[in-house]
Coordinates of C-alpha atoms in Angstrom, one line a residue:
X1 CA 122.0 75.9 44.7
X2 CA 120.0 72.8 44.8
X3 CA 116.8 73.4 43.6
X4 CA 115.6 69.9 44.8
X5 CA 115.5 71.4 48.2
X6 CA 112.9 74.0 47.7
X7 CA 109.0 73.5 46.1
X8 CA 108.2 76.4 43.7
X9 CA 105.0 77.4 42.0
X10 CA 105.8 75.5 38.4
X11 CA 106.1 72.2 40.8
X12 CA 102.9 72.7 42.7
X13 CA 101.0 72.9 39.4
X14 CA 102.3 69.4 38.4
X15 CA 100.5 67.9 41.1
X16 CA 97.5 66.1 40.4
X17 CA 94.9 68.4 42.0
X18 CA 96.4 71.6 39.5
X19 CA 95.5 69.5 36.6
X20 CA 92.7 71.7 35.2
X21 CA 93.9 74.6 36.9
X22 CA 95.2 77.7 34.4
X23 CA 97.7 80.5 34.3
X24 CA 96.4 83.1 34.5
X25 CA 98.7 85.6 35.1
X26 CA 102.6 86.0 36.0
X27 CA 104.1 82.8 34.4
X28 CA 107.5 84.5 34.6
X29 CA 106.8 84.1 37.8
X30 CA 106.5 80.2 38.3
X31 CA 110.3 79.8 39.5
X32 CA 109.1 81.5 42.8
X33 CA 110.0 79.5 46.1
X34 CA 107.1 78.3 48.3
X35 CA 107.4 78.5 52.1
X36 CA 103.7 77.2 53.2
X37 CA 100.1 77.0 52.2
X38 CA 97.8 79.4 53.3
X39 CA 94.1 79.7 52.7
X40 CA 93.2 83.6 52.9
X41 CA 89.5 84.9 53.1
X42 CA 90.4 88.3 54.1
X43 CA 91.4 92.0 52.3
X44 CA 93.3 93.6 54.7
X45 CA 96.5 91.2 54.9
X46 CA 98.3 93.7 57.3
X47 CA 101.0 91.5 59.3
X48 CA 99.2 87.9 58.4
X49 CA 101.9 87.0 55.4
X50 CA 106.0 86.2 56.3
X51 CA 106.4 86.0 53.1
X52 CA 106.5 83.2 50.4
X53 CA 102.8 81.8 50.9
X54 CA 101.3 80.1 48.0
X55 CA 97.8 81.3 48.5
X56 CA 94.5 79.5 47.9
X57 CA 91.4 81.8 47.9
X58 CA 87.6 81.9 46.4
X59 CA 87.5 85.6 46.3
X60 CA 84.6 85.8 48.5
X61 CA 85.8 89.0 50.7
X62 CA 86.3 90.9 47.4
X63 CA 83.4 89.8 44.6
X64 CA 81.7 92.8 44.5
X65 CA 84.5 95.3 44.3
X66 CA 86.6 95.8 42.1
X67 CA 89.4 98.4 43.6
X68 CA 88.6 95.8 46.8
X69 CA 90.7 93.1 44.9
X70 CA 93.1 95.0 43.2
X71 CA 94.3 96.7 46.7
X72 CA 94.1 92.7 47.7
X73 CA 96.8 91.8 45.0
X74 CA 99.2 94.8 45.6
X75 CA 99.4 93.8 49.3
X76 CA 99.8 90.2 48.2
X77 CA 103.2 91.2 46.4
X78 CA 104.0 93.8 49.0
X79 CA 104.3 91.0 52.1
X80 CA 105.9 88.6 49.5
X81 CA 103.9 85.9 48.4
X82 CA 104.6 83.4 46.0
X83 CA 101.5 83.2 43.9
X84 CA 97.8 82.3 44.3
X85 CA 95.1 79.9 43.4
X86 CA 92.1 81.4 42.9
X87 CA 88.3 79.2 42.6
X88 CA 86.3 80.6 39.8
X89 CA 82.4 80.4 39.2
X90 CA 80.9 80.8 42.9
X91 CA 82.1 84.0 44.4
X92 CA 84.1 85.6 41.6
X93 CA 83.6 85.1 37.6
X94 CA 86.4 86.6 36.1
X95 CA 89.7 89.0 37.2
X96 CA 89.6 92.3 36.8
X97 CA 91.8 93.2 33.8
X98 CA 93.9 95.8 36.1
X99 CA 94.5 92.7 38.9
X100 CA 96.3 91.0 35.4
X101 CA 97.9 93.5 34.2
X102 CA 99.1 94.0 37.5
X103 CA 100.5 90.9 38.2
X104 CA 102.3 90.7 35.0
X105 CA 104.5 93.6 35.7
X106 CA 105.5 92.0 38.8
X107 CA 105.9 88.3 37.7
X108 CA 103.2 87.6 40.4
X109 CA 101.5 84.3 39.3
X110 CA 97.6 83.6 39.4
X111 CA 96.2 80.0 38.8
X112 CA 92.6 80.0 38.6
X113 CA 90.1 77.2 38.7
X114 CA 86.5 77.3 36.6
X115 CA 85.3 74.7 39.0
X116 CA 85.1 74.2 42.7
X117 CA 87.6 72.6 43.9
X118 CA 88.9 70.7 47.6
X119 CA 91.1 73.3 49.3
X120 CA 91.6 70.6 51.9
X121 CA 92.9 68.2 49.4
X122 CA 95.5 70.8 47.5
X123 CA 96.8 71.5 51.2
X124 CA 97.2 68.1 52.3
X125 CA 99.1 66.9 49.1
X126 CA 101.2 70.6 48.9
X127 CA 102.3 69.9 52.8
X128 CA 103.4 66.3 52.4
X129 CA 105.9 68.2 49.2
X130 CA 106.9 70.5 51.7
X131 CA 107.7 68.0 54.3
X132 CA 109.1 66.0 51.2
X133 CA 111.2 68.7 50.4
X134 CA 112.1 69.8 54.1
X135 CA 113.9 66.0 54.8
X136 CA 115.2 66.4 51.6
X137 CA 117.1 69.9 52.8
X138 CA 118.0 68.0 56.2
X139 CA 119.7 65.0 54.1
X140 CA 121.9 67.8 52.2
X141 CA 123.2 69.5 55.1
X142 CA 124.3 66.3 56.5
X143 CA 126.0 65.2 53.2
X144 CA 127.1 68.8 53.2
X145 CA 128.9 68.5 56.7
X146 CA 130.1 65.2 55.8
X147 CA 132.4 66.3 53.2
X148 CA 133.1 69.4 55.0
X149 CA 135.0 67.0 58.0
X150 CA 136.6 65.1 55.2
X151 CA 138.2 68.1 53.9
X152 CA 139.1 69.6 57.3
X153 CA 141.4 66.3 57.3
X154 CA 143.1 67.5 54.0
X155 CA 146.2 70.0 53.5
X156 CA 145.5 73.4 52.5
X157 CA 141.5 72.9 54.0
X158 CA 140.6 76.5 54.1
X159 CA 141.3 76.9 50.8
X160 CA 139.6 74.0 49.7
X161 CA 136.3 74.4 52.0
X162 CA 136.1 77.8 50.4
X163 CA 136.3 76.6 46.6
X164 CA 133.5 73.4 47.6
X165 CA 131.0 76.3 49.2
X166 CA 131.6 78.4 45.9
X167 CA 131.0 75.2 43.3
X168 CA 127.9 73.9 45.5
X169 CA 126.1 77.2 45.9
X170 CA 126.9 78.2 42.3
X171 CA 127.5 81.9 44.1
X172 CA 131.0 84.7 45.0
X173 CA 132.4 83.6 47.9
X174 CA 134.2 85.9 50.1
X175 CA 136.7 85.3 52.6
X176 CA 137.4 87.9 55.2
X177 CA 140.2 87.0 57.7
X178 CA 141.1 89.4 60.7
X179 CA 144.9 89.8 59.6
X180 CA 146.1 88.7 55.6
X181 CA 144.8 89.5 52.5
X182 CA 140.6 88.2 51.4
X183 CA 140.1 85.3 49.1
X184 CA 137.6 86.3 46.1
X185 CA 136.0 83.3 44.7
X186 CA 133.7 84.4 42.1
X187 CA 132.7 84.7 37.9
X188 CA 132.5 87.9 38.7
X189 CA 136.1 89.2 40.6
X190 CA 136.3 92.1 39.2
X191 CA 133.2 93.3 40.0
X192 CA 133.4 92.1 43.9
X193 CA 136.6 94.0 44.1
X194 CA 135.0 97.4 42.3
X195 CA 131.8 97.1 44.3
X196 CA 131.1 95.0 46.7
X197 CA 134.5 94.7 49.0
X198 CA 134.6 98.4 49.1
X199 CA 130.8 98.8 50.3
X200 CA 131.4 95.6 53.0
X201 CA 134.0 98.4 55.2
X202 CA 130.8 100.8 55.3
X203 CA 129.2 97.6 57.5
X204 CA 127.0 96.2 54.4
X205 CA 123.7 94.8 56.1
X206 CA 122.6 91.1 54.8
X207 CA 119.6 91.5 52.3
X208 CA 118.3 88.9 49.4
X209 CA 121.5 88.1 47.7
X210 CA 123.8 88.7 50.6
X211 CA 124.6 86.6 53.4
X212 CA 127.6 87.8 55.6
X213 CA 128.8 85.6 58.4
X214 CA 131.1 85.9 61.2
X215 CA 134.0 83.0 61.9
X216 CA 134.0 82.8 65.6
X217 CA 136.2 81.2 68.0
X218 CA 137.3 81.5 71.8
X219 CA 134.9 84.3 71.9
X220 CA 136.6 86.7 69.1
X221 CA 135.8 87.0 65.2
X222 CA 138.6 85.8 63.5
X223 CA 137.2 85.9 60.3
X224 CA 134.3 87.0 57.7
X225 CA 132.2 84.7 55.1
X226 CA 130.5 86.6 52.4
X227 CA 128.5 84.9 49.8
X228 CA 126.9 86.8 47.3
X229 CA 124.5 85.1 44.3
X230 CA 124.6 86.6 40.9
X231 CA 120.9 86.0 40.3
X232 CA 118.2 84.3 42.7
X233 CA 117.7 85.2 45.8
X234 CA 119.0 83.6 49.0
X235 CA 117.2 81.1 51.0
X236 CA 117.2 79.0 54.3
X237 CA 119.1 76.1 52.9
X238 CA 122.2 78.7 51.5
X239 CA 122.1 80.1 55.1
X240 CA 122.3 77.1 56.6
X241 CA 124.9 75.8 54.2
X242 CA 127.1 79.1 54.9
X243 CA 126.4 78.5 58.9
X244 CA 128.0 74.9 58.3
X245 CA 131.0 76.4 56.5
X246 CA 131.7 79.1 58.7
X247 CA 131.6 76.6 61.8
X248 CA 134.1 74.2 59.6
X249 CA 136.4 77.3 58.8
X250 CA 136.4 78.5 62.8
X251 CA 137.7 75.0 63.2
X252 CA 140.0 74.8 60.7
X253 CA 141.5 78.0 62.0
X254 CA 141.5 77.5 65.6
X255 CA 143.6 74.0 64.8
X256 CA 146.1 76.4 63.1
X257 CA 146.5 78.7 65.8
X258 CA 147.3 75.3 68.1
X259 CA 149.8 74.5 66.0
X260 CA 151.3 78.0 65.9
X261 CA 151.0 77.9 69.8
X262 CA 152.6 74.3 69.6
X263 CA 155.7 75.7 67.5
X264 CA 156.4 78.7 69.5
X265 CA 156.3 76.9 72.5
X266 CA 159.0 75.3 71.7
X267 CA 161.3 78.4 70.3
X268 CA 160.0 79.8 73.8
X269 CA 163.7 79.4 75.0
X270 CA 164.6 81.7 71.5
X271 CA 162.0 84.4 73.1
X272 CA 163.0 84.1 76.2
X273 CA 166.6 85.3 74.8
X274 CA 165.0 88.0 73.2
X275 CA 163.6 89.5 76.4
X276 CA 167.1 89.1 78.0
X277 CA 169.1 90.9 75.0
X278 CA 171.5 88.4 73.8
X279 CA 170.3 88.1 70.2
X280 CA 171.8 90.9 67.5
X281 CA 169.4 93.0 65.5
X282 CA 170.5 91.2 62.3
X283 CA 169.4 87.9 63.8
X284 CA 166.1 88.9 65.4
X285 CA 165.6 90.4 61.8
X286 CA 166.0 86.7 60.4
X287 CA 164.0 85.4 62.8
X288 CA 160.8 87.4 62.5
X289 CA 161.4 87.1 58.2
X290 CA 161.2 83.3 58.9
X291 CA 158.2 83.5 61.2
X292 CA 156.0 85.3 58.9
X293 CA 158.0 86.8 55.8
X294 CA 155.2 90.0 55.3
X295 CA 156.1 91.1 58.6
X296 CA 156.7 94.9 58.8
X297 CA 159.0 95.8 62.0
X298 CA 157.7 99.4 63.0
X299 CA 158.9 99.1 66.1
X300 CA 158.3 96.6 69.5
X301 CA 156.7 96.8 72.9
X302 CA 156.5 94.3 75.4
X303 CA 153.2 93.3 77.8
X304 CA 153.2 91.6 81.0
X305 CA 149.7 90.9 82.2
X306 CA 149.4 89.1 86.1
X307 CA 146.4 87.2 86.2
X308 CA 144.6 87.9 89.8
X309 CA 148.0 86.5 91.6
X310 CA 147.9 83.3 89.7
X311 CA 150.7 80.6 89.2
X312 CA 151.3 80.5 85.4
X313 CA 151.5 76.8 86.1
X314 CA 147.7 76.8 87.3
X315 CA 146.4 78.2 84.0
X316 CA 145.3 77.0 80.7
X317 CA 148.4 78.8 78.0
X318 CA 147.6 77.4 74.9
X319 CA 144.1 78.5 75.1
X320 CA 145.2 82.4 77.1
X321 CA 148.0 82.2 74.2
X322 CA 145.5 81.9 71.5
X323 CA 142.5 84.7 72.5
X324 CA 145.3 86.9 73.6
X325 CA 147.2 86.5 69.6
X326 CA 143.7 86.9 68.5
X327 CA 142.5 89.9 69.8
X328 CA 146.4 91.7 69.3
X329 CA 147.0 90.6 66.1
X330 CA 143.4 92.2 65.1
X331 CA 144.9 95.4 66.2
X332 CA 148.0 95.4 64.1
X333 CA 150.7 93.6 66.0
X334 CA 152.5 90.0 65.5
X335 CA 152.6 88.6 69.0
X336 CA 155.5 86.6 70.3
X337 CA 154.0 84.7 73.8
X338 CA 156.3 83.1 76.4
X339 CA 155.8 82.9 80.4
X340 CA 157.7 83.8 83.2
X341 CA 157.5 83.7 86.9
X342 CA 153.8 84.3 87.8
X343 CA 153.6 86.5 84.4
X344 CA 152.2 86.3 81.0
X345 CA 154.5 88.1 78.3
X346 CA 153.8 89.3 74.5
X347 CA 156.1 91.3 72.8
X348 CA 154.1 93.1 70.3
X349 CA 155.8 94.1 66.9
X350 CA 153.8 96.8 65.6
X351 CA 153.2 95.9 61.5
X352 CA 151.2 99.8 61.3
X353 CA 151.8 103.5 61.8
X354 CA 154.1 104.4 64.9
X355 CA 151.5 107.4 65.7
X356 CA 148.1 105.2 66.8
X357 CA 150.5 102.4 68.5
X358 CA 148.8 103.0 71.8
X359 CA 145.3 103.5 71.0
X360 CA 145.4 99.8 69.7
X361 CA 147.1 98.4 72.4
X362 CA 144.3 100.4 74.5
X363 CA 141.8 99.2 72.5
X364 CA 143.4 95.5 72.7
X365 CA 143.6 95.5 76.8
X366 CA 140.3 96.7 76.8
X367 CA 139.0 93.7 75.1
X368 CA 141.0 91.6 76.6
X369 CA 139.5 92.4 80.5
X370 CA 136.5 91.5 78.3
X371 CA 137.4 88.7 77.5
X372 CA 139.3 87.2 80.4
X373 CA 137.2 85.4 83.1
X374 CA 138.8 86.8 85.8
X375 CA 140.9 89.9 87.1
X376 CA 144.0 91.0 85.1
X377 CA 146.9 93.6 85.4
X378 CA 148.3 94.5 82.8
X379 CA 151.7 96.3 82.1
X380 CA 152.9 98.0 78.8
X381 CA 156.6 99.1 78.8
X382 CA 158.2 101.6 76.7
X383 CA 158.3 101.5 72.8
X384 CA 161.6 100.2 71.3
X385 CA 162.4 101.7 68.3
X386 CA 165.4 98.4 67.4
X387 CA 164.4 95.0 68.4
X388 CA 167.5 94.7 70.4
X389 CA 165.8 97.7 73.0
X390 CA 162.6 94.8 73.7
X391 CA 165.0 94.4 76.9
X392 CA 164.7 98.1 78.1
X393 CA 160.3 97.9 77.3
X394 CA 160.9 94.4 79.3
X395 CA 162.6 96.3 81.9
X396 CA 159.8 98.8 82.0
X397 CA 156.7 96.6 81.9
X398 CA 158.0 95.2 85.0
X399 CA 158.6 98.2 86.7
X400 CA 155.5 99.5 85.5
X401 CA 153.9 96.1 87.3
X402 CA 155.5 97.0 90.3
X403 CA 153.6 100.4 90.5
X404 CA 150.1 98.8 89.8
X405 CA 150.8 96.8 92.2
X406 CA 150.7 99.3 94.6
X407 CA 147.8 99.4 97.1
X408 CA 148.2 103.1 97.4
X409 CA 147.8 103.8 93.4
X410 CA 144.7 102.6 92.2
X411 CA 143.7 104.3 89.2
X412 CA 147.1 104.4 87.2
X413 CA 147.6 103.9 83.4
X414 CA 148.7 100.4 82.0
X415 CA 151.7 102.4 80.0
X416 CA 154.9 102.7 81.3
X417 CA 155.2 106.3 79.6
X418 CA 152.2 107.7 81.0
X419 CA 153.3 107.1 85.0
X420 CA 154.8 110.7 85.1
X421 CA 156.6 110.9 88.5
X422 CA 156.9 107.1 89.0
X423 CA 158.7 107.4 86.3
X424 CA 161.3 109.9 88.2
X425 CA 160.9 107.7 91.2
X426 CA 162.2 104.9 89.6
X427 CA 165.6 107.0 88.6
X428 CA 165.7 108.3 91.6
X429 CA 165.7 104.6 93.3
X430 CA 168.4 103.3 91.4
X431 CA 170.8 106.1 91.6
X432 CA 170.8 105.4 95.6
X433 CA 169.5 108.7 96.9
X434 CA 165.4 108.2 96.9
X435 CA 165.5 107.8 101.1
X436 CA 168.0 110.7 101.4
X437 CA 165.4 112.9 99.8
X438 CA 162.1 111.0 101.9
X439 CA 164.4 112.0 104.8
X440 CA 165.0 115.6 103.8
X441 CA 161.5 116.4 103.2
X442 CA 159.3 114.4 105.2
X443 CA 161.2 112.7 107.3
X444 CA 160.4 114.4 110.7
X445 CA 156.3 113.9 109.4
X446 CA 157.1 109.8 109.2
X447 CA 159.0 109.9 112.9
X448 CA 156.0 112.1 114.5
X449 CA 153.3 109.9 113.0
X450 CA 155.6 106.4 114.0
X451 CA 156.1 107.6 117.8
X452 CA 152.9 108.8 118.5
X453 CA 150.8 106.8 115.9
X454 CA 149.4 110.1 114.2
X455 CA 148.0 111.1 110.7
X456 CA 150.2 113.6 109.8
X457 CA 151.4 112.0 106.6
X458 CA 147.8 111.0 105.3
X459 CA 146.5 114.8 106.0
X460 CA 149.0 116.6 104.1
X461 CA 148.8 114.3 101.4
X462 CA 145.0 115.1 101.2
X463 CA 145.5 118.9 101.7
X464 CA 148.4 119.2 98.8
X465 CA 145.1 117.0 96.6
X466 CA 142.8 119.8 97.5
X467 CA 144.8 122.2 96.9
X468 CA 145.2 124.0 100.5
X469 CA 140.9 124.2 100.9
X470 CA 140.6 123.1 104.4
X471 CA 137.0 122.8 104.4
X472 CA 137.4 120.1 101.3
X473 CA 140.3 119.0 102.9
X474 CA 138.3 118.1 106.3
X475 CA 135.4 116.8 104.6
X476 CA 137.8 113.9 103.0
X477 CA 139.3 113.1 105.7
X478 CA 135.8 112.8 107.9
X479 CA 137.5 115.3 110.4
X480 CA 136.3 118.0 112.1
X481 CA 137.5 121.9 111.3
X482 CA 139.0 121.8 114.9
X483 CA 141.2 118.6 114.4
X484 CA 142.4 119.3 111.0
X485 CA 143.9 123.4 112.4
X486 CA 145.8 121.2 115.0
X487 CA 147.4 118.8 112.4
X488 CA 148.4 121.6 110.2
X489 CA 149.7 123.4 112.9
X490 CA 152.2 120.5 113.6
X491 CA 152.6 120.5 110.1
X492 CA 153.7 123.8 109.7
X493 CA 156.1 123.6 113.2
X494 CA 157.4 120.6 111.6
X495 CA 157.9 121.7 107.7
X496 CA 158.1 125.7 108.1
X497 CA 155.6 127.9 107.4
X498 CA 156.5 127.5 103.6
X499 CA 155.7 123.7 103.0
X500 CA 153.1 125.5 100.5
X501 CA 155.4 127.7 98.7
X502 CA 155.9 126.0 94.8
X503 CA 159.3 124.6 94.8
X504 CA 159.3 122.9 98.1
X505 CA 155.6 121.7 97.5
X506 CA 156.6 120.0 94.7
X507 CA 159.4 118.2 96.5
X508 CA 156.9 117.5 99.1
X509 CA 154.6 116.0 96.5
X510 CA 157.3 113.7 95.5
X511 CA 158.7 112.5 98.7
X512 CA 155.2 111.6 99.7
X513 CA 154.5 109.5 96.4
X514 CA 158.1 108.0 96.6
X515 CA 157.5 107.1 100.1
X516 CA 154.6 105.0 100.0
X517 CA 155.8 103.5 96.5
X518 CA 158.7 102.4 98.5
X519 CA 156.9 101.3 101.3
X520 CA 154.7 98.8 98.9
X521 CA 158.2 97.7 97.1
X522 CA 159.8 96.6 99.9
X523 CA 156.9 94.7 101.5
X524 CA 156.7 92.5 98.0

């Protein structure tokens, strides 16, 4: 701290108007900061005070009572001024012993003047020292920020910004990042460990001696700057000092995340092998040790996300590359980004429990439709237990792409192992026999509805949704009763009369999904 950058009380009474004035009260107080002058004629202070007024009064709202002036003082130290000047002789003659004794237990100083004094003059002289000491702030911060760019210039800057903020605030430092262990700069580690670190996870508010500030970038927290002071409380000028450190550090770590970009970009041709299954599980294991040697494996999944039908080409990577690692990594995962076709792709190896592995990736794809600017699919494939099976989640993610593509499906989850019957379908497909069982099934309903350009397919589909209710059933289609008896009427001549009955609904229900998934497949 830098006390040249603040007026207290013991440095207004040096001036030359406090040169007969006296101490009454408080002087343990003197070291207390002054915001502003204020001249106060009034007893009930209410919401007049922000705190940190040097007062200048002549008493003449409380002369004649004395519980009048001590409920005056208590309200004083309840709003939070620094101290006040009181004028002697015309209003007042002496302060109640109580208003003392008072102001003693709280450090509260009272100056006192046995003469009249200029209250114009005192404010005059005490705003040019605030003024004074205001430009004085302003030239810190600049020579503040100046060494703050020099260090950003230097190896190991983080590091080092964080040690100059500790020495030139004299206070703990605390370093918060989103993934790695915190950096404790303090006389005091031990006790920031015991007491404080635990209490920040239960979302510790900022109060006098705590300032907690968020490292932002690209529209995600990537960080947390805590500084804590062992003794006098924390001002404007600290705040401001931790708001310059914290924009220095979101700097210093964006750069870092470029250059990660930068590197993997060109081992893209390495992850690109990866996807296609030509590397062994002993040398992806060398790999990711050499990429970050903490790395826990605890299994991989891969996600493609299609950004509103956009040519990869078209779009700005290193910056998509950097907000997508941000927000994944946040959630437990080391990301591996590469590009393909019209597709984004991260394989996500999960450093945390197996059991919550989707909830985060949830909880990531929901921030990132946040955070992306424009519309976004985006397709999670299966979980590979060995880092040789990130082929198979590849495989998956794309044919989970495929289905959310579909014009037909609009609702359907992002993971490949929640599509249920698409899932079926898919088998199905590439064993050869999916239009032998359309055909079995449905088949005359698709010919009927072809030739004479009917709606045979669509109504049976919505009856099987509702269950068999032909009243709901009529309603969603915006039919009448009338017209929906003569479509199910051809749809029982042309299904049998036990189209309903479990076993052949249920093979219904599939040929009708696999149909139109087909149908969308082949038109892409």
């Amino acid at each position: 701290m830098n006390p040249a950058v603040r007026l207290t009380v013991q440095e207004i009474l040096q001036n030359r108007n406090f040169q007969n004035a006296k101490v009454l009260a408080g002087k343990n107080g003197l070291h207390r900061i002054v915001k502003w002058i204020h001249i106060m004629e009034v007893t009930a202070i209410e919401e007049l005070l922000n705190g940190s007024e040097f007062i200048l009064s002549t008493g003449v709202a409380m002369s004649e009572n004395e519980e009048l002036f001590l409920s005056f003082f208590k309200q004083l130290i309840e709003f939070g001024a620094a101290g006040i000047c009181l004028e002697l002789g015309t209003y007042i003659q002496v302060v109640p012993k109580d208003v003392i004794d008072l102001a003693n237990r709280h450090d509260f100083p009272i100056i006192v003047f046995n003469c009249k004094v200029r209250f114009v003059d005192i404010t005059q002289d005490i705003n040019t020292l605030l003024i004074n000491k205001h430009y004085q702030m302003i030239s810190e911060l600049e020579e503040y920020s100046n060494r703050l760019n020099q260090l950003l210039l230097t190896s190991n800057s983080q590091q080092k910004i964080l040690m100059f903020l500790h020495e030139h605030l004299n206070m703990s430092v605390i370093f918060i990042p989103k993934q790695g262990e915190l950096t404790i700069l303090s006389k005091q580690k031990r006790k920031i460990i015991e007491q404080i670190v635990p209490r920040l996870k239960d979302d510790m508010k900022n109060d006098e001696i705590m300032v907690r500030q968020p490292i932002q970038a690209i529209n995600q927290q990537l960080a947390e700057l805590v500084i804590i002071s062992d003794a006098a409380p924390i001002f404007d000028y600290e705040k401001l000092i931790v708001d310059r450190t914290a924009t220095a550090l979101a700097q210093n770590t964006l750069r870092e995340l470029y250059f990660e970009v930068r590197r993997e970009a060109s081992e893209s041709g390495w992850i690109q092998g990866w996807l296609d299954g030509i590397h062994s599980e002993d040398k992806l294991n060398r790999y990711l040790k050499a990429s970050d040697p903490d790395m826990i494996s605890n299994g991989s999944v891969v996600l493609l996300l299609e950004i509103n039908q956009a040519d990869v080409s078209s779009l700005d990577i290193p910056y998509l590359n950097i907000l997508l690692r941000s927000i994944l990594q946040s959630k437990g995962f080391s990301v591996f980004f590469t590009t393909r076709k019209r597709h984004l792709i991260l394989i996500l190896v999960n450093n945390r429990k197996k059991t919550d592995w989707k909830l985060r990736v949830q909880a990531g794809i929901d921030e990132i439709k946040i955070a992306m600017e424009t519309e976004v699919k985006i397709a999670v494939g299966r979980m590979a237990n060995q880092l040789t099976e990130v082929k198979k989640s590849y495989q998956s993610a794309e044919e989970t792409l495929i289905i959310l593509d579909s014009k037909t499906n609009e609702c359907l989850p992002s993971f490949y192992e929640d599509l249920y019957i698409y899932r079926l379908i898919s088998i199905v497909k590439d064993q050869g026999v999916l239009e032998d069982f359309i055909e079995d099934y449905i088949g005359p309903l698709i010919k009927y509805d072809q030739e004479y350009n009917g709606k045979l397919l669509e109504t049976l589909k919505v009856f099987l949704m509702c269950n068999g209710s032909k009243s709901e059933t009529a309603s969603s289609l915006f039919i009448v009763r009338q017209t929906l008896y003569q479509r199910l009427h051809k749809l029982f001549e042309l299904l049998g009369d036990d189209f309903m009955s479990s076993y052949k609904r249920q093979a219904i229900e599939f040929a009708i999904t696999a149909y139109l998934y087909q149908g969308y497949s082949k038109s892409q």
